[in-house]
Amino acid sequence: MKNYLDCSDEVKKALSEGRPIVALESTIISHGMPYPKNVETALLVEKTVRDCGAVPATVAIIGGRLKAGLSAEQIEYFGKKGTAITKTSRRDIPAIIARGQDGATTVAATMIISALAGIDVFCTGGVGGVHRGATETMDISADMEELAKTPVLVVCAGAKAILDLPLTMEYLETKGVNVIGYRTDELPAFYTRTSGLKVPCRMDSAKEIADAWTAQKALGIGGGLLVTNPIPEQYSMDPVYINNEIDLAIGEMKRLGIKGKDTTPFLLEKIQKLTAGASLEANIQLVLNNARLASEIAKNLK
Ligand code: PSU
Ligand code: MN
């Protein structure tokens, strides 16, 4: 593994001392938010994790090397280059390595690298899922398969309504992935605290979530665990307003014939434009909220 993976000194030290670590993804930096807010947010998320007593490990691929733990300069580089960096999911990793390229890692790719590094807890904003119209297009994010097979606990704010949320929940059930609602009975829908869908499992403490994770690993059940953390009330958006903007963005995507891996970044950018930045502010706040919960879960693992 040493031939491919570099952990930063801080991450190496934390791993050897058994200190809590929280992995963070890099597609959210390059493809999920505009510069310079993306860099400010990524650094603020790292600071939040540190303030909570855990060690952040932002994950990416640089010059064909898998990285767990980036410097502030490296985060700036990913933020500034933005979509010029290749969005890298599971399938893309080997080619990026072979060519010595840079890759911004999605949830799926970040889970793979976290597991290789020995990091159990990963914090993000939203996960990919089953897209609307998937019965025709078969557009199902590789994040779903990764949750089915790679042993990493992912903290998110639910999934955006750019996805078909009922189908996403069915898919996760089929794949044996539990979805925990943190202090909620409902699946949060990223910008909003509710979706009208029930989560299969509610837990009210980081300790209980950590205990469930420990049991899942000890039993060799395999796969990941999805913890959904609702956006704080004061930052949540009006569901009618945001869902209307999401519908407009999807309509535009269809008109332009956007497909495949470009779908999610297109919709994220379009929604930010349509809401004149209000969705971006919500996005930032929910990631910070997830960083706090992920740190607490990591601290409760032993
Ligand atoms: N959803 C968001 N913000 C994001 C993403 C998804 O609300 O930044 C990114 C994540 O990196 C996720 C990826 O893993 O998009 C999913 O892309 P796709 O649907 O192409 O698998
Ligand atoms: Mn897709």
GROMACS .gro file of C-alpha atoms and ligand atoms in nm:
model
  324
    1MET     CA    1   0.000   0.000   0.000
    2LYS     CA    2   0.292   0.230   0.076
    3ASN     CA    3   0.354   0.225  -0.299
    4TYR     CA    4   0.035   0.420  -0.357
    5LEU     CA    5  -0.079   0.592  -0.036
    6ASP     CA    6   0.070   0.887   0.155
    7CYS     CA    7  -0.073   0.983   0.492
    8SER     CA    8   0.025   1.330   0.616
    9ASP     CA    9   0.250   1.343   0.923
   10GLU     CA   10  -0.044   1.457   1.134
   11VAL     CA   11  -0.261   1.166   1.016
   12LYS     CA   12   0.024   0.914   1.058
   13LYS     CA   13   0.078   1.030   1.414
   14ALA     CA   14  -0.294   1.017   1.496
   15LEU     CA   15  -0.319   0.665   1.350
   16SER     CA   16  -0.022   0.539   1.554
   17GLU     CA   17  -0.158   0.695   1.873
   18GLY     CA   18  -0.513   0.569   1.809
   19ARG     CA   19  -0.653   0.922   1.814
   20PRO     CA   20  -0.989   1.004   1.652
   21ILE     CA   21  -0.967   1.093   1.282
   22VAL     CA   22  -1.233   1.227   1.043
   23ALA     CA   23  -1.186   1.188   0.667
   24LEU     CA   24  -1.315   1.462   0.432
   25GLU     CA   25  -1.373   1.445   0.055
   26SER     CA   26  -1.233   1.668  -0.219
   27THR     CA   27  -1.499   1.660  -0.493
   28ILE     CA   28  -1.707   1.884  -0.269
   29ILE     CA   29  -1.416   2.133  -0.292
   30SER     CA   30  -1.349   2.115  -0.668
   31HIS     CA   31  -1.698   2.040  -0.802
   32GLY     CA   32  -1.939   2.115  -0.518
   33MET     CA   33  -1.879   2.482  -0.439
   34PRO     CA   34  -1.737   2.789  -0.618
   35TYR     CA   35  -1.394   2.939  -0.542
   36PRO     CA   36  -1.305   3.088  -0.295
   37LYS     CA   37  -1.594   2.971  -0.073
   38ASN     CA   38  -1.491   2.610  -0.139
   39VAL     CA   39  -1.144   2.666   0.009
   40GLU     CA   40  -1.272   2.874   0.303
   41THR     CA   41  -1.525   2.601   0.380
   42ALA     CA   42  -1.277   2.313   0.350
   43LEU     CA   43  -1.039   2.490   0.590
   44LEU     CA   44  -1.321   2.578   0.829
   45VAL     CA   45  -1.439   2.215   0.830
   46GLU     CA   46  -1.086   2.104   0.919
   47LYS     CA   47  -1.074   2.363   1.198
   48THR     CA   48  -1.412   2.247   1.328
   49VAL     CA   49  -1.288   1.888   1.345
   50ARG     CA   50  -0.976   2.001   1.533
   51ASP     CA   51  -1.178   2.218   1.773
   52CYS     CA   52  -1.387   1.909   1.850
   53GLY     CA   53  -1.073   1.716   1.943
   54ALA     CA   54  -1.029   1.500   1.631
   55VAL     CA   55  -0.780   1.507   1.343
   56PRO     CA   56  -0.905   1.598   0.991
   57ALA     CA   57  -0.783   1.401   0.690
   58THR     CA   58  -0.888   1.559   0.362
   59VAL     CA   59  -0.857   1.293   0.093
   60ALA     CA   60  -0.753   1.344  -0.271
   61ILE     CA   61  -0.514   1.215  -0.537
   62ILE     CA   62  -0.214   1.433  -0.623
   63GLY     CA   63   0.027   1.343  -0.902
   64GLY     CA   64  -0.102   0.987  -0.896
   65ARG     CA   65  -0.049   0.947  -0.518
   66LEU     CA   66  -0.342   0.872  -0.288
   67LYS     CA   67  -0.340   1.129  -0.008
   68ALA     CA   68  -0.497   1.114   0.337
   69GLY     CA   69  -0.438   1.455   0.492
   70LEU     CA   70  -0.376   1.763   0.276
   71SER     CA   71  -0.192   2.086   0.358
   72ALA     CA   72  -0.374   2.421   0.337
   73GLU     CA   73  -0.179   2.487   0.013
   74GLN     CA   74  -0.301   2.161  -0.138
   75ILE     CA   75  -0.661   2.245  -0.044
   76GLU     CA   76  -0.618   2.587  -0.206
   77TYR     CA   77  -0.487   2.414  -0.521
   78PHE     CA   78  -0.795   2.190  -0.548
   79GLY     CA   79  -1.028   2.480  -0.483
   80LYS     CA   80  -0.866   2.708  -0.738
   81LYS     CA   81  -0.846   2.445  -1.015
   82GLY     CA   82  -1.207   2.347  -0.951
   83THR     CA   83  -1.366   2.140  -1.225
   84ALA     CA   84  -1.036   2.131  -1.418
   85ILE     CA   85  -0.943   1.853  -1.173
   86THR     CA   86  -1.086   1.513  -1.264
   87LYS     CA   87  -1.384   1.409  -1.055
   88THR     CA   88  -1.264   1.070  -0.938
   89SER     CA   89  -1.488   0.786  -0.830
   90ARG     CA   90  -1.403   0.416  -0.775
   91ARG     CA   91  -1.363   0.331  -1.145
   92ASP     CA   92  -1.130   0.625  -1.214
   93ILE     CA   93  -0.867   0.567  -0.942
   94PRO     CA   94  -0.634   0.320  -1.123
   95ALA     CA   95  -0.611   0.532  -1.443
   96ILE     CA   96  -0.543   0.850  -1.244
   97ILE     CA   97  -0.259   0.668  -1.064
   98ALA     CA   98  -0.116   0.524  -1.387
   99ARG     CA   99  -0.106   0.869  -1.547
  100GLY     CA  100   0.027   1.048  -1.239
  101GLN     CA  101  -0.271   1.284  -1.244
  102ASP     CA  102  -0.465   1.474  -0.979
  103GLY     CA  103  -0.808   1.349  -0.875
  104ALA     CA  104  -1.081   1.504  -0.662
  105THR     CA  105  -1.234   1.212  -0.476
  106THR     CA  106  -1.610   1.153  -0.454
  107VAL     CA  107  -1.774   0.986  -0.156
  108ALA     CA  108  -1.703   0.644  -0.311
  109ALA     CA  109  -1.334   0.714  -0.380
  110THR     CA  110  -1.287   0.884  -0.042
  111MET     CA  111  -1.433   0.577   0.131
  112ILE     CA  112  -1.186   0.352  -0.053
  113ILE     CA  113  -0.885   0.566   0.043
  114SER     CA  114  -1.009   0.610   0.402
  115ALA     CA  115  -1.039   0.233   0.440
  116LEU     CA  116  -0.688   0.183   0.297
  117ALA     CA  117  -0.552   0.440   0.543
  118GLY     CA  118  -0.739   0.284   0.837
  119ILE     CA  119  -0.982   0.572   0.894
  120ASP     CA  120  -1.334   0.469   0.998
  121VAL     CA  121  -1.528   0.796   1.002
  122PHE     CA  122  -1.588   1.023   0.703
  123CYS     CA  123  -1.782   1.350   0.697
  124THR     CA  124  -1.939   1.499   0.386
  125GLY     CA  125  -2.236   1.715   0.281
  126GLY     CA  126  -2.456   1.500   0.060
  127VAL     CA  127  -2.408   1.154  -0.086
  128GLY     CA  128  -2.484   1.045  -0.439
  129GLY     CA  129  -2.784   0.814  -0.481
  130VAL     CA  130  -3.044   0.689  -0.725
  131HIS     CA  131  -3.125   0.968  -0.968
  132ARG     CA  132  -3.475   1.064  -1.072
  133GLY     CA  133  -3.561   0.873  -1.389
  134ALA     CA  134  -3.314   0.596  -1.298
  135THR     CA  135  -3.559   0.328  -1.411
  136GLU     CA  136  -3.479   0.454  -1.764
  137THR     CA  137  -3.127   0.599  -1.735
  138MET     CA  138  -2.986   0.353  -1.475
  139ASP     CA  139  -2.807   0.654  -1.321
  140ILE     CA  140  -2.722   0.525  -0.975
  141SER     CA  141  -2.421   0.681  -0.801
  142ALA     CA  142  -2.122   0.456  -0.735
  143ASP     CA  143  -2.149   0.594  -0.379
  144MET     CA  144  -2.435   0.346  -0.326
  145GLU     CA  145  -2.223   0.041  -0.417
  146GLU     CA  146  -1.939   0.171  -0.206
  147LEU     CA  147  -2.163   0.198   0.099
  148ALA     CA  148  -2.258  -0.163   0.031
  149LYS     CA  149  -1.902  -0.293   0.036
  150THR     CA  150  -1.647  -0.062   0.198
  151PRO     CA  151  -1.631  -0.043   0.578
  152VAL     CA  152  -1.649   0.331   0.643
  153LEU     CA  153  -1.910   0.524   0.843
  154VAL     CA  154  -2.032   0.824   0.641
  155VAL     CA  155  -2.193   1.126   0.806
  156CYS     CA  156  -2.405   1.339   0.569
  157ALA     CA  157  -2.709   1.569   0.576
  158GLY     CA  158  -2.919   1.319   0.383
  159ALA     CA  159  -2.946   1.339   0.008
  160LYS     CA  160  -3.054   1.623  -0.217
  161ALA     CA  161  -3.393   1.607  -0.383
  162ILE     CA  162  -3.204   1.607  -0.717
  163LEU     CA  163  -3.222   1.233  -0.641
  164ASP     CA  164  -3.518   1.000  -0.618
  165LEU     CA  165  -3.514   0.969  -0.239
  166PRO     CA  166  -3.762   0.679  -0.206
  167LEU     CA  167  -3.564   0.475  -0.465
  168THR     CA  168  -3.238   0.568  -0.291
  169MET     CA  169  -3.374   0.430   0.038
  170GLU     CA  170  -3.495   0.110  -0.133
  171TYR     CA  171  -3.156   0.063  -0.294
  172LEU     CA  172  -2.973   0.102   0.037
  173GLU     CA  173  -3.209  -0.146   0.200
  174THR     CA  174  -3.141  -0.401  -0.074
  175LYS     CA  175  -2.767  -0.350  -0.032
  176GLY     CA  176  -2.788  -0.399   0.344
  177VAL     CA  177  -2.684  -0.046   0.434
  178ASN     CA  178  -2.841   0.095   0.748
  179VAL     CA  179  -2.944   0.460   0.743
  180ILE     CA  180  -2.939   0.621   1.085
  181GLY     CA  181  -3.133   0.939   1.153
  182TYR     CA  182  -2.945   1.142   1.414
  183ARG     CA  183  -3.208   1.276   1.653
  184THR     CA  184  -3.471   1.238   1.380
  185ASP     CA  185  -3.721   0.978   1.257
  186GLU     CA  186  -3.718   1.124   0.907
  187LEU     CA  187  -3.463   1.117   0.632
  188PRO     CA  188  -3.324   1.472   0.606
  189ALA     CA  189  -3.314   1.608   0.250
  190PHE     CA  190  -2.994   1.814   0.266
  191TYR     CA  191  -3.137   2.171   0.247
  192THR     CA  192  -3.437   2.070   0.456
  193ARG     CA  193  -3.474   1.872   0.778
  194THR     CA  194  -3.752   1.655   0.644
  195SER     CA  195  -3.837   1.454   0.332
  196GLY     CA  196  -4.155   1.275   0.431
  197LEU     CA  197  -3.959   0.947   0.436
  198LYS     CA  198  -3.883   0.748   0.750
  199VAL     CA  199  -3.533   0.632   0.834
  200PRO     CA  200  -3.506   0.266   0.933
  201CYS     CA  201  -3.321   0.357   1.253
  202ARG     CA  202  -3.309   0.661   1.481
  203MET     CA  203  -3.022   0.719   1.725
  204ASP     CA  204  -2.988   1.013   1.962
  205SER     CA  205  -2.624   0.991   2.071
  206ALA     CA  206  -2.283   0.970   1.908
  207LYS     CA  207  -2.196   0.692   2.154
  208GLU     CA  208  -2.483   0.472   2.037
  209ILE     CA  209  -2.383   0.525   1.672
  210ALA     CA  210  -2.020   0.440   1.755
  211ASP     CA  211  -2.135   0.124   1.937
  212ALA     CA  212  -2.342   0.014   1.636
  213TRP     CA  213  -2.040   0.068   1.413
  214THR     CA  214  -1.812  -0.128   1.645
  215ALA     CA  215  -2.060  -0.419   1.640
  216GLN     CA  216  -2.092  -0.409   1.259
  217LYS     CA  217  -1.714  -0.430   1.223
  218ALA     CA  218  -1.666  -0.694   1.492
  219LEU     CA  219  -1.929  -0.917   1.332
  220GLY     CA  220  -1.767  -0.885   0.990
  221ILE     CA  221  -2.097  -0.777   0.838
  222GLY     CA  222  -1.904  -0.556   0.599
  223GLY     CA  223  -2.005  -0.245   0.416
  224GLY     CA  224  -2.057   0.107   0.539
  225LEU     CA  225  -2.308   0.288   0.752
  226LEU     CA  226  -2.489   0.606   0.654
  227VAL     CA  227  -2.555   0.855   0.933
  228THR     CA  228  -2.792   1.136   0.831
  229ASN     CA  229  -2.776   1.458   1.031
  230PRO     CA  230  -3.044   1.722   0.964
  231ILE     CA  231  -2.932   2.075   0.877
  232PRO     CA  232  -2.971   2.302   1.184
  233GLU     CA  233  -3.318   2.458   1.195
  234GLN     CA  234  -3.194   2.818   1.157
  235TYR     CA  235  -3.022   2.737   0.826
  236SER     CA  236  -3.282   2.505   0.673
  237MET     CA  237  -3.453   2.623   0.354
  238ASP     CA  238  -3.820   2.643   0.262
  239PRO     CA  239  -3.897   2.303   0.103
  240VAL     CA  240  -4.144   2.439  -0.155
  241TYR     CA  241  -3.897   2.704  -0.272
  242ILE     CA  242  -3.589   2.478  -0.291
  243ASN     CA  243  -3.774   2.187  -0.454
  244ASN     CA  244  -3.906   2.423  -0.719
  245GLU     CA  245  -3.551   2.543  -0.795
  246ILE     CA  246  -3.432   2.180  -0.808
  247ASP     CA  247  -3.706   2.099  -1.062
  248LEU     CA  248  -3.595   2.396  -1.275
  249ALA     CA  249  -3.233   2.275  -1.261
  250ILE     CA  250  -3.333   1.922  -1.366
  251GLY     CA  251  -3.540   2.064  -1.654
  252GLU     CA  252  -3.237   2.262  -1.776
  253MET     CA  253  -3.015   1.954  -1.745
  254LYS     CA  254  -3.252   1.753  -1.965
  255ARG     CA  255  -3.272   2.030  -2.225
  256LEU     CA  256  -2.892   2.047  -2.244
  257GLY     CA  257  -2.862   1.667  -2.260
  258ILE     CA  258  -2.621   1.649  -1.966
  259LYS     CA  259  -2.546   1.290  -1.864
  260GLY     CA  260  -2.322   1.063  -1.659
  261LYS     CA  261  -2.068   1.204  -1.414
  262ASP     CA  262  -2.144   1.564  -1.521
  263THR     CA  263  -2.499   1.540  -1.388
  264THR     CA  264  -2.436   1.601  -1.017
  265PRO     CA  265  -2.184   1.890  -1.056
  266PHE     CA  266  -2.415   2.057  -1.311
  267LEU     CA  267  -2.714   2.040  -1.080
  268LEU     CA  268  -2.516   2.163  -0.777
  269GLU     CA  269  -2.392   2.468  -0.969
  270LYS     CA  270  -2.730   2.542  -1.126
  271ILE     CA  271  -2.909   2.530  -0.791
  272GLN     CA  272  -2.651   2.765  -0.638
  273LYS     CA  273  -2.710   3.013  -0.924
  274LEU     CA  274  -3.090   2.984  -0.908
  275THR     CA  275  -3.097   3.049  -0.534
  276ALA     CA  276  -2.846   3.337  -0.559
  277GLY     CA  277  -2.612   3.176  -0.308
  278ALA     CA  278  -2.871   3.095  -0.039
  279SER     CA  279  -2.827   2.723  -0.102
  280LEU     CA  280  -2.450   2.762  -0.077
  281GLU     CA  281  -2.478   2.914   0.270
  282ALA     CA  282  -2.704   2.627   0.378
  283ASN     CA  283  -2.457   2.380   0.226
  284ILE     CA  284  -2.168   2.528   0.425
  285GLN     CA  285  -2.358   2.524   0.754
  286LEU     CA  286  -2.472   2.164   0.717
  287VAL     CA  287  -2.117   2.044   0.646
  288LEU     CA  288  -1.990   2.217   0.961
  289ASN     CA  289  -2.274   2.055   1.155
  290ASN     CA  290  -2.175   1.716   1.013
  291ALA     CA  291  -1.811   1.775   1.105
  292ARG     CA  292  -1.912   1.819   1.470
  293LEU     CA  293  -2.115   1.497   1.476
  294ALA     CA  294  -1.850   1.296   1.286
  295SER     CA  295  -1.585   1.412   1.537
  296GLU     CA  296  -1.803   1.304   1.831
  297ILE     CA  297  -1.860   0.963   1.673
  298ALA     CA  298  -1.486   0.921   1.605
  299LYS     CA  299  -1.409   1.012   1.966
  300ASN     CA  300  -1.652   0.744   2.089
  301LEU     CA  301  -1.490   0.464   1.884
  302LYS     CA  302  -1.251   0.237   2.063
  303PSU     N1  303  -2.404   1.574  -0.351
  303PSU     C1  304  -2.391   1.694  -0.293
  303PSU     N2  305  -2.270   1.757  -0.299
  303PSU     C2  306  -2.161   1.701  -0.361
  303PSU     C3  307  -2.177   1.572  -0.420
  303PSU     C4  308  -2.298   1.513  -0.412
  303PSU     O1  309  -2.487   1.744  -0.238
  303PSU     O2  310  -2.053   1.763  -0.365
  303PSU     C5  311  -2.057   1.505  -0.485
  303PSU     C6  312  -1.994   1.403  -0.388
  303PSU     O3  313  -1.856   1.400  -0.409
  303PSU     C7  314  -2.057   1.272  -0.433
  303PSU     C8  315  -2.064   1.293  -0.582
  303PSU     O4  316  -1.982   1.157  -0.399
  303PSU     O5  317  -2.102   1.430  -0.598
  303PSU     C9  318  -2.164   1.200  -0.647
  303PSU     O6  319  -2.152   1.210  -0.785
  303PSU     P1  320  -2.228   1.103  -0.877
  303PSU     O7  321  -2.374   1.131  -0.859
  303PSU     O8  322  -2.179   1.131  -1.016
  303PSU     O9  323  -2.187   0.967  -0.830
  304MN      MN  324  -2.426   0.904  -1.209
   0.00000   0.00000   0.00000
